[in-house]
Coordinates of C-alpha atoms in Angstrom, one line a residue:
Q9 CA 34.7 28.2 -27.7
R10 CA 37.4 27.2 -30.1
F11 CA 39.5 25.7 -27.5
F12 CA 36.9 22.9 -27.1
Q13 CA 35.9 22.6 -30.8
L14 CA 32.5 24.3 -30.3
S15 CA 31.2 26.0 -33.5
Q16 CA 29.1 28.4 -31.1
Y17 CA 28.4 29.0 -27.6
P18 CA 26.6 26.1 -26.2
H19 CA 22.9 26.8 -25.8
R20 CA 22.1 23.7 -23.7
I21 CA 24.8 22.0 -21.4
E22 CA 24.1 18.8 -19.7
C23 CA 26.4 17.7 -16.8
Y24 CA 26.5 13.9 -15.6
D25 CA 27.4 12.3 -12.4
N26 CA 26.6 9.2 -10.5
A27 CA 26.8 8.3 -6.8
H28 CA 26.9 5.1 -4.9
L29 CA 28.3 3.6 -1.6
Q30 CA 30.4 0.4 -2.3
G31 CA 28.4 -0.5 -5.3
K32 CA 25.0 -0.1 -3.6
H33 CA 22.1 2.3 -4.2
N34 CA 23.6 3.3 -7.5
V35 CA 22.1 6.6 -8.9
G36 CA 23.0 8.5 -12.1
V37 CA 22.0 12.0 -12.8
Y38 CA 22.2 14.9 -15.2
V39 CA 21.7 18.6 -14.6
V40 CA 20.9 21.1 -17.3
F41 CA 22.4 24.6 -17.8
E42 CA 20.7 26.8 -20.5
K43 CA 20.0 30.5 -21.0
G44 CA 22.6 31.5 -18.6
G45 CA 21.4 29.4 -15.5
F46 CA 20.5 26.0 -14.1
A47 CA 17.1 24.6 -15.1
P48 CA 16.2 22.2 -12.2
R49 CA 12.9 21.2 -13.7
Q50 CA 14.9 19.5 -16.5
Y51 CA 17.2 17.6 -14.1
R52 CA 16.7 13.9 -14.3
T53 CA 17.7 10.8 -12.2
F54 CA 18.3 7.2 -13.1
S55 CA 18.5 4.0 -10.8
I56 CA 21.4 2.2 -12.0
A57 CA 21.7 -1.6 -12.5
S58 CA 25.5 -1.6 -12.9
Q59 CA 26.7 -2.1 -9.3
G60 CA 29.9 -0.4 -8.4
D61 CA 31.2 0.2 -11.9
D62 CA 31.4 3.8 -12.7
L63 CA 32.1 3.3 -16.5
A64 CA 29.2 1.0 -16.9
A65 CA 27.0 3.2 -14.8
L66 CA 27.9 6.2 -17.2
E67 CA 27.2 4.1 -20.3
E68 CA 23.9 3.1 -18.9
V69 CA 22.7 6.6 -18.1
L70 CA 23.9 8.1 -21.5
T71 CA 22.4 5.2 -23.4
R72 CA 19.1 5.6 -21.5
R73 CA 19.2 9.4 -21.9
F74 CA 19.7 9.4 -25.7
R75 CA 17.9 6.4 -26.7
S76 CA 14.6 8.2 -26.4
L77 CA 15.0 11.6 -27.6
T78 CA 12.1 13.2 -25.7
T79 CA 14.0 16.4 -24.8
E80 CA 16.3 18.7 -26.6
L81 CA 19.7 17.4 -27.4
P82 CA 22.6 19.4 -25.6
D83 CA 25.3 21.1 -27.5
L84 CA 27.8 20.1 -24.6
I85 CA 28.1 17.4 -22.2
V86 CA 30.2 17.7 -19.1
I87 CA 31.0 14.5 -17.1
D88 CA 32.6 14.1 -13.6
G89 CA 35.5 11.9 -14.6
G90 CA 38.7 11.6 -16.5
R91 CA 40.1 10.1 -19.6
H92 CA 38.2 6.7 -19.2
Q93 CA 34.9 8.5 -18.9
F94 CA 35.6 10.6 -21.9
K95 CA 36.5 7.7 -24.1
R96 CA 33.4 5.7 -22.8
A97 CA 31.0 8.7 -23.4
Q98 CA 32.4 9.2 -26.8
D99 CA 31.9 5.5 -27.7
V100 CA 28.3 5.6 -26.5
L101 CA 27.5 8.7 -28.5
E102 CA 29.1 7.1 -31.6
K103 CA 27.0 4.0 -31.2
L104 CA 23.9 6.1 -31.0
N105 CA 25.1 8.2 -34.0
L106 CA 25.2 11.4 -31.9
T107 CA 28.9 12.6 -32.8
G108 CA 27.8 16.2 -33.0
I109 CA 27.7 16.7 -29.3
T110 CA 30.9 17.9 -27.6
I111 CA 32.0 16.0 -24.6
I112 CA 34.3 17.4 -21.9
T113 CA 35.2 15.6 -18.6
I114 CA 36.7 17.1 -15.5
A115 CA 38.8 15.1 -13.0
K116 CA 41.3 15.9 -10.2
D117 CA 44.9 15.8 -11.5
A118 CA 46.3 12.4 -10.4
G119 CA 49.6 13.8 -9.2
N120 CA 47.9 16.5 -7.0
H121 CA 45.6 15.6 -4.0
S122 CA 46.4 18.8 -2.0
K123 CA 43.2 20.7 -1.3
S124 CA 45.0 24.1 -1.4
L125 CA 46.1 23.6 -4.9
R126 CA 43.0 21.7 -6.2
R127 CA 44.4 21.3 -9.7
E128 CA 42.0 19.6 -12.2
K129 CA 42.3 18.3 -15.7
L130 CA 39.9 18.7 -18.5
F131 CA 39.6 16.1 -21.2
C132 CA 38.1 16.6 -24.6
K133 CA 38.7 15.8 -28.3
S134 CA 41.3 18.6 -28.6
F135 CA 43.1 17.4 -25.4
P136 CA 42.6 13.5 -25.1
Q137 CA 45.6 13.4 -22.5
G138 CA 44.0 16.2 -20.5
I139 CA 44.9 19.9 -19.9
L140 CA 45.6 21.7 -16.6
L141 CA 44.2 25.1 -16.4
P142 CA 45.1 27.4 -13.7
P143 CA 42.6 27.5 -10.8
T144 CA 41.9 31.1 -11.5
S145 CA 40.6 30.2 -15.0
E146 CA 37.0 31.2 -15.5
I147 CA 36.3 28.3 -17.9
L148 CA 37.7 25.8 -15.3
Q149 CA 35.5 27.5 -12.6
F150 CA 32.4 27.2 -14.8
F151 CA 33.0 23.5 -15.4
Q152 CA 33.5 22.9 -11.7
L153 CA 30.3 24.8 -11.0
L154 CA 28.5 22.5 -13.3
R155 CA 30.2 19.3 -12.0
D156 CA 29.5 20.5 -8.3
E157 CA 25.7 21.0 -9.0
A158 CA 25.6 17.5 -10.7
H159 CA 27.4 16.0 -7.7
R160 CA 25.1 17.6 -5.2
F161 CA 22.1 16.4 -7.1
A162 CA 23.5 12.9 -7.3
I163 CA 24.3 12.7 -3.6
H164 CA 20.9 14.0 -2.7
H165 CA 19.1 11.3 -4.8
Y166 CA 21.5 8.7 -3.4
R167 CA 20.8 9.7 0.1
K168 CA 16.9 9.5 -0.5
K169 CA 17.3 6.0 -2.1
H170 CA 19.5 4.8 0.6
A171 CA 17.2 6.2 3.4
K172 CA 14.2 4.6 1.8
E173 CA 15.8 1.2 1.9
T174 CA 17.1 1.5 5.4
L175 CA 13.7 2.7 6.8
T176 CA 12.0 -0.3 5.4
T177 CA 11.1 -2.7 8.2
K178 CA 11.1 -6.5 7.9
K179 CA 8.2 -8.4 9.3
I180 CA 9.1 -10.1 12.7
P181 CA 6.8 -13.1 13.6
G182 CA 4.6 -12.2 16.7
I183 CA 5.2 -8.6 16.3
G184 CA 2.5 -6.5 14.6
A185 CA -1.1 -5.5 14.7
I186 CA -2.8 -6.2 18.1
K187 CA -5.0 -9.3 18.1
T188 CA -8.2 -9.3 20.1

């Protein structure tokens, strides 16, 4: 709690992620965790105009999410990403005058790509250069759980969007309805 400069335990946590394949079919999402569990009815998706630019996609999603305050504000935002995503999210919230929301990003440590070690860094206001927590840390595992759920949701909607486009047939002259 004090570690991430939270005055109290967060009531509502939103975790953000995006998915695309080589810049196509961009989808941004957020999932909601409140009252001790995920709230799937509050999950949201966004079709993203920013093709292939993860930082621009994050900015677009956060701006669209917080421009119209139709739902409760989160106490904590968790983002799949590192230092750059943390800075961009911080800038967006400052522009929207929402500086009271705590932001944490989670990213694989650049120096470690071994699956067996799976070390990840958390970035926040207290640790702008990131902090490595041990893989057994319950707080790290909680943020990984949030990130993994957002990632699963983003991939699911990316695949739906991709399948919809690839299943669309084009008109071929001479092929179509039977003429009598």
